């Protein structure tokens, strides 16, 4: 062997893998496509989010005096109402039909008539109903000699004091969305870059390049360098996509918990490193058992299925019951933790002890898999021809 130190050898291999991959058009275009899709999705959500809580209402005749009361009442139901006065009800109905306005309100304040295209939102319906009832009540109070303003103040002061033992997080939906996005990004990164490691192993093995490399390097140095180099590529892409997505989401107003999203991205990067070292070593060891790309899928399917199951089952559990025992147990186990635990952390439902336990188990699993995978890789990477049996290389 030459005088290259182990650390230098691993660095040289990882640098070669990193530079070779980030300079490819597939990495550049793949990243740009994902960012473009994400930007389009964020902008779409911003438009839908903006429209979801807003109504445009046309007022005609006596109903025009209800513009301010309607806005205030709708605001109490969490809706924003924009009003426009119209003089031609027939033309306004055409605007309703075309979707330019959501509703046309006509008639006396105590006997309103509403025209909509298909249906009236529950919040807007309740707002108009409340206004009509208030107008009728005011008329009755006036007839009875009671000042409606004084009665309204008395009613306003009356209320009930509610004490919540476990206050609901009003940003729960946004936290769930952030957790699901982080889980999806980790799923993509682990699967794609783990497969790249396996493809690189088979490519070097089939072209006999590995024999030249192992004349200078030890097998574990080559394996570790390949995992570190391609892992750094995945980390760079994850950081770019997550960072750009965070900026776009915050700027567009889709999320207003930028601190939570930033923390979720940071923990996602940590779990990416743990998950990648866990899975990439397994991918590389499995790939060393075959000598052709055509045979690669057969040895990678069980590993890929574990990632797919972790994502599909875990995501469904997170959506239905993020605090349930099933998803809690899965998020602690090493095969599933890199995808599920950062999502649960973003949602704020993962206790500290579960997070620490998951990290410890993941580190132990990485150490065990690295040792076992390194042994398989070392014993199988120079064997060409027929597929090598796992029990043979473990002897």
Short mmCIF file of C-alpha atoms in Angstrom, two decimals:
data_model
loop_
_atom_site.label_atom_id
_atom_site.label_comp_id
_atom_site.label_asym_id
_atom_site.label_seq_id
_atom_site.Cartn_x
_atom_site.Cartn_y
_atom_site.Cartn_z
CA UNK A 1 0.00 0.00 0.00
CA UNK A 2 1.15 3.60 -0.56
CA UNK A 3 1.59 6.32 2.05
CA UNK A 4 -1.83 7.95 1.62
CA UNK A 5 -3.44 8.31 5.02
CA UNK A 6 -6.93 6.80 5.49
CA UNK A 7 -8.49 10.23 5.97
CA UNK A 8 -6.84 11.57 2.82
CA UNK A 9 -7.98 8.54 0.85
CA UNK A 10 -11.60 8.94 1.96
CA UNK A 11 -11.45 12.67 1.16
CA UNK A 12 -10.12 12.09 -2.36
CA UNK A 13 -12.82 9.52 -3.15
CA UNK A 14 -15.61 11.65 -1.70
CA UNK A 15 -14.39 14.74 -3.58
CA UNK A 16 -14.33 12.78 -6.84
CA UNK A 17 -17.88 11.53 -6.28
CA UNK A 18 -19.15 14.95 -5.23
CA UNK A 19 -17.66 16.92 -8.12
CA UNK A 20 -18.59 14.29 -10.69
CA UNK A 21 -22.24 14.40 -9.63
CA UNK A 22 -22.81 18.14 -9.05
CA UNK A 23 -21.33 18.92 -12.47
CA UNK A 24 -23.80 16.71 -14.29
CA UNK A 25 -26.77 18.18 -16.13
CA UNK A 26 -29.08 15.71 -14.39
CA UNK A 27 -28.26 17.21 -10.98
CA UNK A 28 -28.70 20.78 -12.21
CA UNK A 29 -31.90 20.19 -14.14
CA UNK A 30 -33.31 17.84 -11.53
CA UNK A 31 -32.84 20.48 -8.83
CA UNK A 32 -34.29 23.23 -11.03
CA UNK A 33 -37.35 21.12 -11.91
CA UNK A 34 -38.06 20.33 -8.25
CA UNK A 35 -37.64 23.98 -7.27
CA UNK A 36 -39.91 25.07 -10.15
CA UNK A 37 -42.60 22.56 -9.16
CA UNK A 38 -42.35 23.62 -5.55
CA UNK A 39 -42.53 27.31 -6.50
CA UNK A 40 -45.62 26.64 -8.60
CA UNK A 41 -47.24 24.72 -5.75
CA UNK A 42 -46.43 27.47 -3.24
CA UNK A 43 -47.86 30.17 -5.52
CA UNK A 44 -50.98 28.07 -6.12
CA UNK A 45 -51.43 27.60 -2.39
CA UNK A 46 -50.93 31.34 -1.88
CA UNK A 47 -53.70 32.11 -4.36
CA UNK A 48 -56.02 29.47 -2.92
CA UNK A 49 -55.22 30.54 0.63
CA UNK A 50 -55.88 34.16 -0.29
CA UNK A 51 -59.21 33.34 -1.96
CA UNK A 52 -60.30 30.81 0.66
CA UNK A 53 -61.01 33.41 3.34
CA UNK A 54 -62.35 36.23 1.17
CA UNK A 55 -65.74 36.99 -0.41
CA UNK A 56 -66.68 39.74 -2.86
CA UNK A 57 -70.26 40.82 -2.30
CA UNK A 58 -72.34 43.19 -4.45
CA UNK A 59 -74.91 45.32 -2.58
CA UNK A 60 -77.90 46.92 -4.28
CA UNK A 61 -80.67 49.28 -3.14
CA UNK A 62 -81.32 49.52 0.59
CA UNK A 63 -78.78 46.75 1.25
CA UNK A 64 -75.90 49.16 0.53
CA UNK A 65 -76.15 50.51 4.11
CA UNK A 66 -75.05 47.09 5.38
CA UNK A 67 -71.54 47.26 3.90
CA UNK A 68 -69.71 47.99 7.18
CA UNK A 69 -71.89 45.74 9.40
CA UNK A 70 -71.37 42.88 6.92
CA UNK A 71 -67.59 43.33 6.94
CA UNK A 72 -67.46 43.43 10.74
CA UNK A 73 -69.78 40.47 11.20
CA UNK A 74 -67.94 38.37 8.61
CA UNK A 75 -64.62 39.21 10.29
CA UNK A 76 -65.93 37.65 13.50
CA UNK A 77 -66.39 34.42 11.51
CA UNK A 78 -62.86 34.60 10.10
CA UNK A 79 -63.90 35.86 6.64
CA UNK A 80 -62.79 38.95 4.78
CA UNK A 81 -65.56 40.60 2.78
CA UNK A 82 -65.09 43.13 0.01
CA UNK A 83 -68.29 45.00 -0.87
CA UNK A 84 -69.20 46.84 -4.05
CA UNK A 85 -72.31 48.96 -4.60
CA UNK A 86 -74.27 48.24 -7.78
CA UNK A 87 -77.22 50.06 -9.35
CA UNK A 88 -78.26 47.43 -11.86
CA UNK A 89 -79.24 44.13 -10.18
CA UNK A 90 -79.55 42.35 -13.54
CA UNK A 91 -75.97 43.27 -14.50
CA UNK A 92 -74.83 42.26 -11.01
CA UNK A 93 -76.43 38.84 -11.46
CA UNK A 94 -74.31 38.38 -14.58
CA UNK A 95 -71.26 39.19 -12.49
CA UNK A 96 -72.32 36.48 -10.04
CA UNK A 97 -72.78 34.06 -12.91
CA UNK A 98 -69.31 34.84 -14.29
CA UNK A 99 -67.68 34.58 -10.88
CA UNK A 100 -66.63 38.24 -10.62
CA UNK A 101 -68.58 38.49 -7.36
CA UNK A 102 -69.53 35.74 -4.94
CA UNK A 103 -72.97 37.05 -4.01
CA UNK A 104 -75.51 39.77 -4.76
CA UNK A 105 -77.48 41.12 -1.79
CA UNK A 106 -80.66 43.12 -2.39
CA UNK A 107 -83.78 44.11 -0.44
CA UNK A 108 -84.52 45.85 2.85
CA UNK A 109 -82.06 45.25 5.75
CA UNK A 110 -84.65 43.15 7.60
CA UNK A 111 -85.67 41.18 4.49
CA UNK A 112 -82.55 40.52 2.41
CA UNK A 113 -82.41 38.52 -0.81
CA UNK A 114 -79.13 36.82 -1.78
CA UNK A 115 -78.18 35.54 -5.24
CA UNK A 116 -75.21 33.17 -5.66
CA UNK A 117 -73.91 31.06 -8.52
CA UNK A 118 -73.90 27.68 -6.77
CA UNK A 119 -73.75 27.97 -3.01
CA UNK A 120 -73.09 30.44 -0.22
CA UNK A 121 -70.22 29.82 2.18
CA UNK A 122 -71.32 28.91 5.70
CA UNK A 123 -69.50 31.88 7.21
CA UNK A 124 -71.03 34.40 4.81
CA UNK A 125 -74.46 32.81 5.20
CA UNK A 126 -74.19 33.05 8.98
CA UNK A 127 -73.03 36.68 8.73
CA UNK A 128 -75.98 37.76 6.58
CA UNK A 129 -78.40 35.79 8.77
CA UNK A 130 -77.03 37.50 11.86
CA UNK A 131 -77.40 40.94 10.28
CA UNK A 132 -81.03 40.26 9.34
CA UNK A 133 -81.82 39.02 12.85
CA UNK A 134 -80.10 42.07 14.35
CA UNK A 135 -82.11 44.42 12.14
CA UNK A 136 -85.38 42.74 13.15
CA UNK A 137 -84.35 42.84 16.82
CA UNK A 138 -83.45 46.53 16.61
CA UNK A 139 -86.87 47.29 15.12
CA UNK A 140 -88.63 45.35 17.88
CA UNK A 141 -86.58 47.09 20.60
CA UNK A 142 -87.35 50.49 19.09
CA UNK A 143 -91.06 49.72 19.11
CA UNK A 144 -90.78 48.71 22.78
CA UNK A 145 -89.04 51.97 23.65
CA UNK A 146 -85.61 50.41 24.29
CA UNK A 147 -82.49 51.98 22.77
CA UNK A 148 -80.97 49.30 20.46
CA UNK A 149 -77.45 50.70 21.03
CA UNK A 150 -77.72 50.30 24.81
CA UNK A 151 -79.11 46.79 24.43
CA UNK A 152 -76.27 45.90 22.06
CA UNK A 153 -73.68 47.11 24.58
CA UNK A 154 -75.25 45.02 27.33
CA UNK A 155 -75.29 41.97 25.10
CA UNK A 156 -71.67 42.63 24.09
CA UNK A 157 -70.53 42.67 27.72
CA UNK A 158 -72.19 39.35 28.47
CA UNK A 159 -70.11 36.26 27.79
CA UNK A 160 -68.57 33.07 29.08
CA UNK A 161 -65.02 32.55 30.30
CA UNK A 162 -63.49 29.41 28.71
CA UNK A 163 -60.41 27.76 30.22
CA UNK A 164 -58.66 25.23 27.95
CA UNK A 165 -56.69 22.54 29.77
CA UNK A 166 -54.90 21.60 26.55
CA UNK A 167 -55.10 24.62 24.23
CA UNK A 168 -55.35 23.75 20.57
CA UNK A 169 -52.50 24.93 18.34
CA UNK A 170 -54.08 27.32 15.82
CA UNK A 171 -51.14 26.62 13.51
CA UNK A 172 -51.59 22.87 13.62
CA UNK A 173 -52.41 22.67 9.92
CA UNK A 174 -49.27 24.56 8.93
CA UNK A 175 -47.13 22.42 11.23
CA UNK A 176 -48.62 19.30 9.66
CA UNK A 177 -47.86 20.63 6.16
CA UNK A 178 -44.26 21.40 7.14
CA UNK A 179 -43.83 17.95 8.68
CA UNK A 180 -45.21 16.22 5.58
CA UNK A 181 -42.97 18.27 3.26
CA UNK A 182 -39.87 17.44 5.31
CA UNK A 183 -40.80 13.75 5.32
CA UNK A 184 -41.34 13.81 1.54
CA UNK A 185 -37.98 15.51 0.91
CA UNK A 186 -36.16 12.99 3.10
CA UNK A 187 -37.95 10.10 1.39
CA UNK A 188 -36.88 11.41 -2.01
CA UNK A 189 -33.29 12.08 -0.97
CA UNK A 190 -32.72 8.75 0.77
CA UNK A 191 -34.21 6.73 -2.06
CA UNK A 192 -32.59 8.61 -4.95
CA UNK A 193 -29.11 9.08 -3.55
CA UNK A 194 -29.00 5.66 -1.93
CA UNK A 195 -29.75 4.19 -5.35
CA UNK A 196 -27.00 6.35 -6.88
CA UNK A 197 -24.49 4.84 -4.47
CA UNK A 198 -25.58 1.35 -5.54
CA UNK A 199 -25.39 2.21 -9.23
CA UNK A 200 -21.90 3.64 -8.79
CA UNK A 201 -20.72 0.46 -7.07
CA UNK A 202 -22.03 -1.77 -9.87
CA UNK A 203 -20.66 0.54 -12.57
CA UNK A 204 -17.16 0.43 -11.09
CA UNK A 205 -17.39 -3.30 -10.54
CA UNK A 206 -18.61 -4.11 -14.07
CA UNK A 207 -15.97 -1.90 -15.71
CA UNK A 208 -13.19 -3.29 -13.50
CA UNK A 209 -12.34 0.25 -12.35
CA UNK A 210 -12.72 -0.96 -8.79
CA UNK A 211 -9.73 -3.28 -9.23
CA UNK A 212 -7.54 -0.30 -10.09
CA UNK A 213 -8.87 1.74 -7.20
CA UNK A 214 -8.39 -1.07 -4.70
CA UNK A 215 -4.76 -1.36 -5.73
CA UNK A 216 -4.31 1.95 -3.87
CA UNK A 217 -7.21 2.06 -1.45
CA UNK A 218 -8.70 -0.27 1.08
CA UNK A 219 -12.31 -1.37 0.44
CA UNK A 220 -13.70 0.49 3.46
CA UNK A 221 -12.01 3.71 2.31
CA UNK A 222 -13.57 3.43 -1.12
CA UNK A 223 -16.99 2.63 0.36
CA UNK A 224 -16.90 5.44 2.92
CA UNK A 225 -15.63 7.95 0.37
CA UNK A 226 -18.42 7.05 -2.04
CA UNK A 227 -21.08 7.33 0.67
CA UNK A 228 -19.72 10.65 1.98
CA UNK A 229 -19.36 12.17 -1.50
CA UNK A 230 -22.81 11.28 -2.78
CA UNK A 231 -24.31 12.03 0.63
CA UNK A 232 -22.88 15.55 0.38
CA UNK A 233 -24.52 15.94 -3.03
CA UNK A 234 -27.88 14.94 -1.59
CA UNK A 235 -27.34 17.23 1.39
CA UNK A 236 -26.59 20.14 -0.94
CA UNK A 237 -29.71 19.51 -2.99
CA UNK A 238 -31.86 19.10 0.11
CA UNK A 239 -30.50 22.35 1.53
CA UNK A 240 -31.13 24.22 -1.74
CA UNK A 241 -34.67 22.89 -2.16
CA UNK A 242 -35.61 23.32 1.50
CA UNK A 243 -34.07 26.78 1.77
CA UNK A 244 -35.70 28.09 -1.40
CA UNK A 245 -39.02 26.53 -0.40
CA UNK A 246 -38.82 28.17 3.03
CA UNK A 247 -38.13 31.60 1.50
CA UNK A 248 -40.94 31.25 -1.05
CA UNK A 249 -43.45 30.04 1.54
CA UNK A 250 -42.63 32.83 3.98
CA UNK A 251 -42.63 35.54 1.29
CA UNK A 252 -45.95 34.41 -0.17
CA UNK A 253 -47.60 34.14 3.23
CA UNK A 254 -48.43 30.44 2.84
CA UNK A 255 -46.81 29.82 6.22
CA UNK A 256 -46.44 32.27 9.09
CA UNK A 257 -44.34 29.98 11.26
CA UNK A 258 -41.00 30.55 9.55
CA UNK A 259 -39.15 29.76 12.78
CA UNK A 260 -40.82 26.35 12.98
CA UNK A 261 -40.13 25.69 9.30
CA UNK A 262 -36.48 26.71 9.70
CA UNK A 263 -36.09 24.45 12.71
CA UNK A 264 -37.79 21.62 10.81
CA UNK A 265 -35.34 22.05 7.94
CA UNK A 266 -32.38 21.98 10.34
CA UNK A 267 -33.58 18.79 12.04
CA UNK A 268 -34.37 17.37 8.60
CA UNK A 269 -30.72 17.83 7.59
CA UNK A 270 -29.59 16.02 10.75
CA UNK A 271 -31.92 13.10 10.08
CA UNK A 272 -30.88 13.05 6.44
CA UNK A 273 -27.27 12.44 7.52
CA UNK A 274 -28.28 9.65 9.91
CA UNK A 275 -30.64 8.07 7.40
CA UNK A 276 -28.26 8.35 4.48
CA UNK A 277 -25.36 6.66 6.26
CA UNK A 278 -27.77 3.96 7.38
CA UNK A 279 -29.34 3.26 3.99
CA UNK A 280 -26.46 4.15 1.65
CA UNK A 281 -24.16 1.61 3.31
CA UNK A 282 -26.83 -1.06 2.90
CA UNK A 283 -27.38 0.00 -0.74
CA UNK A 284 -23.64 -0.21 -1.46
CA UNK A 285 -23.22 -3.58 0.23
CA UNK A 286 -26.22 -5.01 -1.62
CA UNK A 287 -24.93 -3.65 -4.95
CA UNK A 288 -21.55 -5.29 -4.43
CA UNK A 289 -23.27 -8.69 -4.64
CA UNK A 290 -24.03 -8.25 -8.36
CA UNK A 291 -21.88 -7.36 -11.37
CA UNK A 292 -24.45 -5.96 -13.83
CA UNK A 293 -26.92 -3.11 -13.73
CA UNK A 294 -29.66 -5.50 -14.88
CA UNK A 295 -29.30 -7.49 -11.65
CA UNK A 296 -29.19 -4.46 -9.38
CA UNK A 297 -32.92 -4.00 -8.90
CA UNK A 298 -33.35 -7.50 -7.53
CA UNK A 299 -31.06 -6.81 -4.56
CA UNK A 300 -32.26 -3.24 -3.99
CA UNK A 301 -36.00 -3.98 -3.93
CA UNK A 302 -36.15 -5.11 -0.26
CA UNK A 303 -34.25 -1.98 0.84
CA UNK A 304 -36.34 0.35 -1.31
CA UNK A 305 -39.53 -1.24 -0.03
CA UNK A 306 -38.50 -0.51 3.55
CA UNK A 307 -38.18 3.19 2.68
CA UNK A 308 -41.46 3.18 0.73
CA UNK A 309 -43.32 1.44 3.58
CA UNK A 310 -41.86 3.88 6.10
CA UNK A 311 -43.06 6.79 4.02
CA UNK A 312 -46.52 5.55 2.98
CA UNK A 313 -47.56 3.97 6.28
CA UNK A 314 -45.90 6.61 8.40
CA UNK A 315 -47.41 9.55 6.51
CA UNK A 316 -50.90 8.11 6.77
CA UNK A 317 -50.44 7.58 10.51
CA UNK A 318 -49.07 11.09 10.94
CA UNK A 319 -52.10 12.59 9.20
CA UNK A 320 -54.67 10.50 11.07
CA UNK A 321 -53.10 10.36 14.55
CA UNK A 322 -49.62 11.95 14.94
CA UNK A 323 -49.61 11.29 18.70
CA UNK A 324 -50.69 7.64 18.42
CA UNK A 325 -48.59 4.78 19.76
CA UNK A 326 -48.13 3.18 16.33
CA UNK A 327 -46.48 6.18 14.68
CA UNK A 328 -44.56 6.92 17.90
CA UNK A 329 -43.00 3.45 17.90
CA UNK A 330 -42.24 3.55 14.17
CA UNK A 331 -40.62 6.98 14.44
CA UNK A 332 -38.17 5.66 17.05
CA UNK A 333 -37.07 2.55 15.12
CA UNK A 334 -33.96 3.15 12.93
CA UNK A 335 -35.46 2.05 9.55
CA UNK A 336 -38.32 4.54 9.88
CA UNK A 337 -36.92 7.27 12.14
CA UNK A 338 -35.10 9.31 9.42
CA UNK A 339 -38.41 9.91 7.62
CA UNK A 340 -40.98 10.04 10.42
CA UNK A 341 -39.22 11.63 13.40
CA UNK A 342 -38.37 14.99 11.76
CA UNK A 343 -41.99 15.25 10.60
CA UNK A 344 -43.31 14.62 14.12
CA UNK A 345 -40.77 17.09 15.49
CA UNK A 346 -42.01 19.77 13.08
CA UNK A 347 -45.56 19.10 14.26
CA UNK A 348 -44.46 19.48 17.89
CA UNK A 349 -45.81 16.07 18.96
CA UNK A 350 -42.51 14.23 19.58
CA UNK A 351 -41.41 14.26 23.25
CA UNK A 352 -37.75 14.96 23.90
CA UNK A 353 -37.10 11.47 25.22
CA UNK A 354 -38.45 9.90 22.04
CA UNK A 355 -36.22 12.15 19.90
CA UNK A 356 -33.13 11.30 21.95
CA UNK A 357 -33.97 7.59 21.92
CA UNK A 358 -34.44 7.67 18.15
CA UNK A 359 -31.06 9.41 17.67
CA UNK A 360 -29.25 6.92 19.91
CA UNK A 361 -30.82 3.93 18.17
CA UNK A 362 -30.05 5.45 14.77
CA UNK A 363 -26.39 5.97 15.70
CA UNK A 364 -26.12 2.40 16.97
CA UNK A 365 -27.77 1.13 13.79
CA UNK A 366 -25.40 3.20 11.62
CA UNK A 367 -22.40 1.76 13.46
CA UNK A 368 -23.68 -1.83 13.14
CA UNK A 369 -24.73 -1.47 9.49
CA UNK A 370 -21.45 0.25 8.59
CA UNK A 371 -19.47 -2.63 10.06
CA UNK A 372 -21.65 -5.31 8.49
CA UNK A 373 -22.02 -3.49 5.17
CA UNK A 374 -18.30 -2.84 5.02
CA UNK A 375 -17.61 -6.51 5.52
CA UNK A 376 -20.01 -7.52 2.76
CA UNK A 377 -18.61 -4.86 0.42
CA UNK A 378 -14.99 -5.84 1.10
CA UNK A 379 -15.63 -9.53 0.45
CA UNK A 380 -17.89 -9.12 -2.58
CA UNK A 381 -16.74 -6.08 -4.54
CA UNK A 382 -13.95 -7.92 -6.37
CA UNK A 383 -16.08 -10.97 -7.22
CA UNK A 384 -17.43 -10.73 -10.74
CA UNK A 385 -19.68 -12.97 -12.80
CA UNK A 386 -22.64 -14.62 -11.12
CA UNK A 387 -24.46 -12.98 -8.25
CA UNK A 388 -22.65 -13.51 -4.96
CA UNK A 389 -24.65 -15.10 -2.18
CA UNK A 390 -24.87 -13.11 1.03
CA UNK A 391 -24.01 -16.05 3.28
CA UNK A 392 -20.80 -16.64 1.30
CA UNK A 393 -19.46 -13.14 1.84
CA UNK A 394 -20.38 -13.19 5.54
CA UNK A 395 -18.24 -16.21 6.25
#
